[in-house]
Amino acid sequence: MAVGSCPSNLTQFDTLRQRIDDQLAAYSRFPSSCPERLGDAIRYCLLAPGKRLRPLIVLLANEACCGRVESALGAACAVEMIHAYSLVHDDLPAMDDDTMRRGRPTCHIQFDEATAILVGDALLTQAFEILATDVQPAETALRCTQVLATAAGSCHLIGGQAADLAAENRQLTIDELESIHVRKTAALFSAAAYMGGATAGADATQTAHLSEFGRLFGLSFQIVDDLLDVHGRPNDLGKQTQKDQQRGKSTYPQLVGDAASRDKARRLIDQALGHLATFGPSADSLRNLVHSLIDRKS
Ligand code: GRG
């Protein structure tokens, strides 16, 4: 799960990932009014070993705008909670019906279906509680709430998931596929980059560049995810592979082939990095994060 191509970045990313995990652990210590089994299931899913990519984007976009980690940690955890909820619900039998995630049995296998649905509901709700409580000033909290809610809503994450389910066993055009990828994956990346800038007090031009950076990076990330579903190893990915083909899903490699998919992913990365040009050396860690994921194995 390591993200980072050189020792100094690896250390920086690992240190930030540890801060994210400590904060997620603190947010998932509940009072006794939260049923024990529900709390256990929330921690099982939220603290499972993932890459923590979306919260890292928040923290590194914040750094690009010369912000302080403390100002962005709440927003970083909020976006990871939305992501974790979407994975738990996506794994349910009514959706992608997966038994392994992040190297462990999925939530509904380890606990039960009702608990998995409630874990998703709880994480989705808590994400917005955190934005309202731990992001300051109130105006920034409001803008982050608006952007994250839009990215997680019916026209983006949830809409992308609905379109993805409806597209099973149907050959999509490349535009239709890209529209699903934008909604299902890129929207959360874009919101993460936006929130990093917003919590550092970035101006509208900077947050617009960051949002577009996140969208393009997310699209490229999803194309690599499609390639990994075909060529990756279950042990590296911590989940089953070949799922797209099994469920009759259109993917980049299936529509345009592996080489063209890799070219497209690299072109998107170049475009994404173009949006960081105005930030100077403060965005070097964010650039390094992007580079480190181009040839990822998990
Ligand atoms: C159920 C509302 C709802 C949405 C589900 C996230 C999602 C939409 C489906 C999961 C399957 C999938 C391929 C999603 C695309 C986004 C993606 C590549 C998720 C995996 O993200 P990683 O690799 O996961 O960052 P980790 O485990 O490292 O956090």
Tab-separated table of N, CA and C in Angstrom, residues 17-146:
chain	number	residue	atom	x	y	z
A	17	ARG	N	0.002	9.970	6.642
A	17	ARG	CA	-0.997	8.898	6.720
A	17	ARG	C	-1.232	8.499	8.178
A	18	GLN	N	-0.165	8.512	8.962
A	18	GLN	CA	-0.312	8.183	10.384
A	18	GLN	C	-1.179	9.233	11.097
A	19	ARG	N	-0.970	10.507	10.736
A	19	ARG	CA	-1.792	11.565	11.363
A	19	ARG	C	-3.256	11.398	10.985
A	20	ILE	N	-3.473	11.052	9.715
A	20	ILE	CA	-4.857	10.819	9.254
A	20	ILE	C	-5.457	9.653	10.047
A	21	ASP	N	-4.699	8.566	10.155
A	21	ASP	CA	-5.226	7.379	10.844
A	21	ASP	C	-5.494	7.664	12.323
A	22	ASP	N	-4.597	8.426	12.956
A	22	ASP	CA	-4.824	8.766	14.372
A	22	ASP	C	-6.114	9.575	14.529
A	23	GLN	N	-6.322	10.509	13.593
A	23	GLN	CA	-7.521	11.348	13.683
A	23	GLN	C	-8.787	10.532	13.375
A	24	LEU	N	-8.682	9.631	12.383
A	24	LEU	CA	-9.835	8.766	12.079
A	24	LEU	C	-10.163	7.889	13.293
A	25	ALA	N	-9.101	7.414	13.964
A	25	ALA	CA	-9.328	6.573	15.159
A	25	ALA	C	-10.011	7.398	16.246
A	26	ALA	N	-9.568	8.647	16.405
A	26	ALA	CA	-10.199	9.504	17.423
A	26	ALA	C	-11.669	9.751	17.073
A	27	TYR	N	-11.942	9.990	15.794
A	27	TYR	CA	-13.340	10.234	15.379
A	27	TYR	C	-14.211	8.979	15.515
A	28	SER	N	-13.587	7.816	15.576
A	28	SER	CA	-14.425	6.614	15.652
A	28	SER	C	-14.405	5.980	17.054
A	29	ARG	N	-14.044	6.807	18.062
A	29	ARG	CA	-14.246	6.392	19.468
A	29	ARG	C	-15.572	6.996	19.901
A	30	PHE	N	-16.568	6.131	20.099
A	30	PHE	CA	-17.924	6.639	20.352
A	30	PHE	C	-18.326	6.458	21.811
A	31	PRO	N	-19.231	7.308	22.311
A	31	PRO	CA	-19.767	7.085	23.661
A	31	PRO	C	-20.645	5.830	23.687
A	32	SER	N	-21.044	5.423	24.887
A	32	SER	CA	-21.744	4.134	25.031
A	32	SER	C	-23.109	4.119	24.354
A	33	SER	N	-23.627	5.292	23.974
A	33	SER	CA	-24.922	5.291	23.271
A	33	SER	C	-24.801	4.743	21.850
A	34	CYS	N	-23.591	4.635	21.333
A	34	CYS	CA	-23.410	3.974	20.026
A	34	CYS	C	-23.283	2.474	20.297
A	35	PRO	N	-24.184	1.652	19.722
A	35	PRO	CA	-24.108	0.203	19.980
A	35	PRO	C	-22.712	-0.351	19.654
A	36	GLU	N	-22.240	-1.239	20.534
A	36	GLU	CA	-20.857	-1.714	20.434
A	36	GLU	C	-20.558	-2.351	19.070
A	37	ARG	N	-21.507	-3.160	18.595
A	37	ARG	CA	-21.275	-3.861	17.321
A	37	ARG	C	-21.166	-2.867	16.159
A	38	LEU	N	-21.993	-1.814	16.213
A	38	LEU	CA	-21.928	-0.799	15.154
A	38	LEU	C	-20.578	-0.076	15.202
A	39	GLY	N	-20.161	0.319	16.407
A	39	GLY	CA	-18.864	0.988	16.547
A	39	GLY	C	-17.719	0.102	16.052
A	40	ASP	N	-17.777	-1.183	16.402
A	40	ASP	CA	-16.724	-2.117	15.958
A	40	ASP	C	-16.691	-2.189	14.428
A	41	ALA	N	-17.877	-2.247	13.827
A	41	ALA	CA	-17.942	-2.379	12.358
A	41	ALA	C	-17.454	-1.095	11.679
A	42	ILE	N	-17.787	0.055	12.255
A	42	ILE	CA	-17.311	1.329	11.689
A	42	ILE	C	-15.780	1.347	11.712
A	43	ARG	N	-15.191	0.990	12.855
A	43	ARG	CA	-13.718	1.010	12.961
A	43	ARG	C	-13.093	-0.030	12.030
A	44	TYR	N	-13.740	-1.193	11.906
A	44	TYR	CA	-13.232	-2.253	11.021
A	44	TYR	C	-13.087	-1.720	9.582
A	45	CYS	N	-14.068	-0.958	9.144
A	45	CYS	CA	-14.037	-0.466	7.756
A	45	CYS	C	-13.181	0.792	7.618
A	46	LEU	N	-13.356	1.719	8.533
A	46	LEU	CA	-12.708	3.025	8.387
A	46	LEU	C	-11.199	2.932	8.599
A	47	LEU	N	-10.780	2.077	9.524
A	47	LEU	CA	-9.352	2.012	9.861
A	47	LEU	C	-8.633	0.897	9.105
A	48	ALA	N	-9.334	0.214	8.210
A	48	ALA	CA	-8.706	-0.846	7.403
A	48	ALA	C	-7.599	-0.239	6.542
A	49	PRO	N	-6.586	-1.039	6.208
A	49	PRO	CA	-5.423	-0.481	5.503
A	49	PRO	C	-5.706	-0.097	4.052
A	50	GLY	N	-6.056	1.159	3.835
A	50	GLY	CA	-6.210	1.712	2.480
A	50	GLY	C	-5.085	2.693	2.210
A	51	LYS	N	-5.077	3.237	1.031
A	51	LYS	CA	-3.988	4.163	0.671
A	51	LYS	C	-4.166	5.547	1.283
A	52	ARG	N	-5.368	5.880	1.721
A	52	ARG	CA	-5.684	7.214	2.286
A	52	ARG	C	-5.355	8.319	1.274
A	53	LEU	N	-5.629	7.998	0.019
A	53	LEU	CA	-5.248	8.920	-1.047
A	53	LEU	C	-6.029	10.233	-1.017
A	54	ARG	N	-7.336	10.141	-0.804
A	54	ARG	CA	-8.148	11.359	-0.835
A	54	ARG	C	-7.789	12.300	0.320
A	55	PRO	N	-7.638	11.770	1.565
A	55	PRO	CA	-7.181	12.687	2.621
A	55	PRO	C	-5.773	13.222	2.375
A	56	LEU	N	-4.895	12.416	1.753
A	56	LEU	CA	-3.555	12.941	1.433
A	56	LEU	C	-3.669	14.105	0.443
A	57	ILE	N	-4.582	13.977	-0.513
A	57	ILE	CA	-4.773	15.089	-1.467
A	57	ILE	C	-5.204	16.346	-0.714
A	58	VAL	N	-6.126	16.196	0.254
A	58	VAL	CA	-6.559	17.368	1.035
A	58	VAL	C	-5.336	18.011	1.706
A	59	LEU	N	-4.546	17.189	2.407
A	59	LEU	CA	-3.428	17.747	3.184
A	59	LEU	C	-2.361	18.357	2.277
A	60	LEU	N	-2.102	17.721	1.131
A	60	LEU	CA	-1.031	18.232	0.260
A	60	LEU	C	-1.507	19.435	-0.564
A	61	ALA	N	-2.794	19.488	-0.883
A	61	ALA	CA	-3.328	20.698	-1.545
A	61	ALA	C	-3.296	21.863	-0.560
A	62	ASN	N	-3.562	21.562	0.702
A	62	ASN	CA	-3.465	22.572	1.761
A	62	ASN	C	-2.022	23.083	1.858
A	63	GLU	N	-1.074	22.153	1.816
A	63	GLU	CA	0.349	22.532	1.866
A	63	GLU	C	0.717	23.383	0.641
A	64	ALA	N	0.172	23.017	-0.517
A	64	ALA	CA	0.459	23.789	-1.747
A	64	ALA	C	0.069	25.253	-1.564
A	65	CYS	N	-0.967	25.488	-0.740
A	65	CYS	CA	-1.445	26.862	-0.502
A	65	CYS	C	-0.914	27.396	0.828
A	66	CYS	N	0.160	26.748	1.312
A	66	CYS	CA	0.846	27.194	2.529
A	66	CYS	C	-0.054	27.175	3.771
A	67	GLY	N	-0.948	26.184	3.830
A	67	GLY	CA	-1.801	26.048	5.016
A	67	GLY	C	-1.135	25.196	6.086
A	68	ARG	N	-1.835	25.012	7.193
A	68	ARG	CA	-1.348	24.171	8.290
A	68	ARG	C	-2.123	22.857	8.296
A	69	VAL	N	-1.427	21.756	8.569
A	69	VAL	CA	-2.077	20.439	8.568
A	69	VAL	C	-3.318	20.453	9.456
A	70	GLU	N	-3.202	21.080	10.631
A	70	GLU	CA	-4.317	21.075	11.601
A	70	GLU	C	-5.585	21.670	10.989
A	71	SER	N	-5.407	22.649	10.103
A	71	SER	CA	-6.597	23.307	9.535
A	71	SER	C	-7.334	22.378	8.563
A	72	ALA	N	-6.616	21.365	8.036
A	72	ALA	CA	-7.191	20.533	6.967
A	72	ALA	C	-7.539	19.119	7.411
A	73	LEU	N	-7.153	18.768	8.644
A	73	LEU	CA	-7.305	17.371	9.074
A	73	LEU	C	-8.780	16.928	9.141
A	74	GLY	N	-9.660	17.822	9.575
A	74	GLY	CA	-11.086	17.474	9.639
A	74	GLY	C	-11.634	17.180	8.249
A	75	ALA	N	-11.327	18.062	7.291
A	75	ALA	CA	-11.812	17.863	5.919
A	75	ALA	C	-11.203	16.596	5.322
A	76	ALA	N	-9.925	16.324	5.666
A	76	ALA	CA	-9.265	15.110	5.153
A	76	ALA	C	-10.010	13.864	5.650
A	77	CYS	N	-10.359	13.852	6.938
A	77	CYS	CA	-11.077	12.690	7.496
A	77	CYS	C	-12.488	12.599	6.916
A	78	ALA	N	-13.106	13.752	6.689
A	78	ALA	CA	-14.478	13.736	6.141
A	78	ALA	C	-14.502	13.059	4.772
A	79	VAL	N	-13.531	13.398	3.915
A	79	VAL	CA	-13.571	12.803	2.568
A	79	VAL	C	-13.229	11.313	2.630
A	80	GLU	N	-12.355	10.916	3.558
A	80	GLU	CA	-12.057	9.477	3.700
A	80	GLU	C	-13.309	8.730	4.194
A	81	MET	N	-14.100	9.368	5.057
A	81	MET	CA	-15.330	8.718	5.534
A	81	MET	C	-16.323	8.500	4.395
A	82	ILE	N	-16.448	9.506	3.521
A	82	ILE	CA	-17.344	9.338	2.369
A	82	ILE	C	-16.835	8.192	1.484
A	83	HIS	N	-15.532	8.179	1.263
A	83	HIS	CA	-14.936	7.120	0.432
A	83	HIS	C	-15.177	5.752	1.080
A	84	ALA	N	-14.914	5.645	2.390
A	84	ALA	CA	-15.073	4.351	3.076
A	84	ALA	C	-16.535	3.891	3.017
A	85	TYR	N	-17.462	4.828	3.224
A	85	TYR	CA	-18.895	4.462	3.120
A	85	TYR	C	-19.209	3.922	1.732
A	86	SER	N	-18.659	4.592	0.697
A	86	SER	CA	-18.994	4.173	-0.672
A	86	SER	C	-18.440	2.772	-0.952
A	87	LEU	N	-17.288	2.451	-0.376
A	87	LEU	CA	-16.730	1.102	-0.575
A	87	LEU	C	-17.608	0.057	0.121
A	88	VAL	N	-18.025	0.362	1.357
A	88	VAL	CA	-18.856	-0.599	2.115
A	88	VAL	C	-20.163	-0.873	1.360
A	89	HIS	N	-20.816	0.194	0.881
A	89	HIS	CA	-22.075	0.004	0.161
A	89	HIS	C	-21.846	-0.643	-1.210
A	90	ASP	N	-20.751	-0.264	-1.867
A	90	ASP	CA	-20.455	-0.849	-3.187
A	90	ASP	C	-20.239	-2.358	-3.089
A	91	ASP	N	-19.715	-2.816	-1.959
A	91	ASP	CA	-19.418	-4.243	-1.796
A	91	ASP	C	-20.666	-5.088	-1.494
A	92	LEU	N	-21.782	-4.440	-1.176
A	92	LEU	CA	-22.994	-5.182	-0.778
A	92	LEU	C	-23.492	-6.093	-1.907
A	93	PRO	N	-24.175	-7.171	-1.549
A	93	PRO	CA	-24.704	-8.081	-2.579
A	93	PRO	C	-25.566	-7.368	-3.621
A	94	ALA	N	-26.314	-6.346	-3.224
A	94	ALA	CA	-27.180	-5.646	-4.197
A	94	ALA	C	-26.378	-4.777	-5.161
A	95	MET	N	-25.111	-4.572	-4.853
A	95	MET	CA	-24.279	-3.736	-5.738
A	95	MET	C	-23.203	-4.625	-6.380
A	96	ASP	N	-21.940	-4.455	-5.996
A	96	ASP	CA	-20.903	-5.237	-6.695
A	96	ASP	C	-20.682	-6.627	-6.111
A	97	ASP	N	-21.268	-6.877	-4.947
A	97	ASP	CA	-21.246	-8.203	-4.337
A	97	ASP	C	-19.814	-8.738	-4.187
A	98	ASP	N	-19.016	-8.009	-3.401
A	98	ASP	CA	-17.613	-8.407	-3.191
A	98	ASP	C	-17.414	-8.991	-1.803
A	99	THR	N	-16.476	-9.935	-1.720
A	99	THR	CA	-16.223	-10.576	-0.424
A	99	THR	C	-14.918	-10.104	0.217
A	100	MET	N	-14.029	-9.485	-0.579
A	100	MET	CA	-12.745	-9.010	-0.042
A	100	MET	C	-12.550	-7.534	-0.357
A	101	ARG	N	-12.033	-6.800	0.606
A	101	ARG	CA	-11.733	-5.379	0.415
A	101	ARG	C	-10.584	-5.025	1.335
A	102	ARG	N	-9.605	-4.337	0.828
A	102	ARG	CA	-8.442	-3.920	1.617
A	102	ARG	C	-7.828	-5.115	2.364
A	103	GLY	N	-7.822	-6.252	1.667
A	103	GLY	CA	-7.170	-7.449	2.212
A	103	GLY	C	-7.955	-8.155	3.295
A	104	ARG	N	-9.211	-7.781	3.492
A	104	ARG	CA	-10.017	-8.403	4.562
A	104	ARG	C	-11.407	-8.738	4.023
A	105	PRO	N	-12.131	-9.608	4.726
A	105	PRO	CA	-13.529	-9.820	4.338
A	105	PRO	C	-14.291	-8.487	4.366
A	106	THR	N	-15.172	-8.303	3.390
A	106	THR	CA	-15.954	-7.062	3.346
A	106	THR	C	-16.864	-6.959	4.574
A	107	CYS	N	-17.386	-5.770	4.802
A	107	CYS	CA	-18.143	-5.513	6.034
A	107	CYS	C	-19.329	-6.463	6.198
A	108	HIS	N	-20.079	-6.687	5.099
A	108	HIS	CA	-21.282	-7.529	5.257
A	108	HIS	C	-20.923	-8.996	5.466
A	109	ILE	N	-19.690	-9.387	5.063
A	109	ILE	CA	-19.250	-10.771	5.326
A	109	ILE	C	-18.784	-10.891	6.785
A	110	GLN	N	-17.995	-9.916	7.218
A	110	GLN	CA	-17.442	-9.952	8.583
A	110	GLN	C	-18.545	-9.735	9.629
A	111	PHE	N	-19.498	-8.835	9.309
A	111	PHE	CA	-20.595	-8.548	10.242
A	111	PHE	C	-21.874	-9.100	9.599
A	112	ASP	N	-22.707	-8.258	9.052
A	112	ASP	CA	-23.904	-8.717	8.330
A	112	ASP	C	-24.377	-7.565	7.462
A	113	GLU	N	-25.332	-7.845	6.590
A	113	GLU	CA	-25.738	-6.831	5.610
A	113	GLU	C	-26.327	-5.583	6.251
A	114	ALA	N	-27.198	-5.802	7.243
A	114	ALA	CA	-27.832	-4.644	7.888
A	114	ALA	C	-26.771	-3.749	8.530
A	115	THR	N	-25.796	-4.395	9.183
A	115	THR	CA	-24.725	-3.611	9.821
A	115	THR	C	-23.930	-2.841	8.759
A	116	ALA	N	-23.653	-3.480	7.619
A	116	ALA	CA	-22.886	-2.798	6.564
A	116	ALA	C	-23.649	-1.576	6.039
A	117	ILE	N	-24.958	-1.708	5.898
A	117	ILE	CA	-25.752	-0.556	5.434
A	117	ILE	C	-25.661	0.571	6.473
A	118	LEU	N	-25.779	0.192	7.749
A	118	LEU	CA	-25.734	1.215	8.805
A	118	LEU	C	-24.347	1.840	8.934
A	119	VAL	N	-23.296	1.051	8.717
A	119	VAL	CA	-21.930	1.604	8.755
A	119	VAL	C	-21.808	2.696	7.679
A	120	GLY	N	-22.291	2.392	6.476
A	120	GLY	CA	-22.238	3.396	5.406
A	120	GLY	C	-23.020	4.639	5.785
A	121	ASP	N	-24.229	4.447	6.309
A	121	ASP	CA	-25.064	5.591	6.719
A	121	ASP	C	-24.346	6.427	7.777
A	122	ALA	N	-23.726	5.727	8.744
A	122	ALA	CA	-23.063	6.437	9.856
A	122	ALA	C	-21.876	7.245	9.350
A	123	LEU	N	-21.064	6.652	8.455
A	123	LEU	CA	-19.873	7.356	7.954
A	123	LEU	C	-20.272	8.564	7.109
A	124	LEU	N	-21.299	8.380	6.290
A	124	LEU	CA	-21.762	9.487	5.438
A	124	LEU	C	-22.227	10.655	6.309
A	125	THR	N	-22.961	10.326	7.368
A	125	THR	CA	-23.492	11.369	8.246
A	125	THR	C	-22.378	12.050	9.038
A	126	GLN	N	-21.459	11.237	9.553
A	126	GLN	CA	-20.404	11.799	10.406
A	126	GLN	C	-19.467	12.725	9.618
A	127	ALA	N	-19.291	12.421	8.323
A	127	ALA	CA	-18.416	13.281	7.505
A	127	ALA	C	-18.886	14.735	7.588
A	128	PHE	N	-20.194	14.930	7.509
A	128	PHE	CA	-20.712	16.305	7.505
A	128	PHE	C	-20.738	16.896	8.921
A	129	GLU	N	-20.903	16.033	9.917
A	129	GLU	CA	-20.793	16.507	11.309
A	129	GLU	C	-19.384	17.076	11.536
A	130	ILE	N	-18.385	16.394	11.009
A	130	ILE	CA	-16.996	16.842	11.194
A	130	ILE	C	-16.755	18.172	10.479
A	131	LEU	N	-17.250	18.292	9.251
A	131	LEU	CA	-17.059	19.571	8.543
A	131	LEU	C	-17.703	20.710	9.332
A	132	ALA	N	-18.904	20.450	9.856
A	132	ALA	CA	-19.623	21.502	10.587
A	132	ALA	C	-18.950	21.843	11.913
A	133	THR	N	-18.253	20.868	12.482
A	133	THR	CA	-17.691	21.059	13.826
A	133	THR	C	-16.224	21.484	13.802
A	134	ASP	N	-15.455	20.873	12.913
A	134	ASP	CA	-13.990	21.006	13.014
A	134	ASP	C	-13.332	21.800	11.887
A	135	VAL	N	-14.117	22.374	10.997
A	135	VAL	CA	-13.512	23.249	9.982
A	135	VAL	C	-13.859	24.694	10.328
A	136	GLN	N	-12.830	25.505	10.392
A	136	GLN	CA	-13.015	26.927	10.695
A	136	GLN	C	-12.330	27.781	9.631
A	137	PRO	N	-12.772	29.000	9.392
A	137	PRO	CA	-13.954	29.644	9.947
A	137	PRO	C	-15.244	29.050	9.353
A	138	ALA	N	-16.373	29.479	9.891
A	138	ALA	CA	-17.672	28.914	9.498
A	138	ALA	C	-17.914	29.021	7.988
A	139	GLU	N	-17.412	30.095	7.399
A	139	GLU	CA	-17.626	30.278	5.952
A	139	GLU	C	-16.897	29.183	5.154
A	140	THR	N	-15.706	28.797	5.626
A	140	THR	CA	-14.953	27.715	4.958
A	140	THR	C	-15.673	26.378	5.172
A	141	ALA	N	-16.185	26.181	6.387
A	141	ALA	CA	-16.937	24.951	6.680
A	141	ALA	C	-18.139	24.834	5.748
A	142	LEU	N	-18.801	25.966	5.530
A	142	LEU	CA	-19.990	25.966	4.670
A	142	LEU	C	-19.611	25.610	3.228
A	143	ARG	N	-18.520	26.227	2.739
A	143	ARG	CA	-18.115	25.947	1.348
A	143	ARG	C	-17.661	24.499	1.193
A	144	CYS	N	-16.943	23.975	2.197
A	144	CYS	CA	-16.512	22.568	2.131
A	144	CYS	C	-17.726	21.635	2.162
A	145	THR	N	-18.702	21.975	3.005
A	145	THR	CA	-19.913	21.152	3.099
A	145	THR	C	-20.625	21.101	1.750
A	146	GLN	N	-20.732	22.285	1.140
A	146	GLN	CA	-21.417	22.382	-0.152
A	146	GLN	C	-20.688	21.542	-1.214
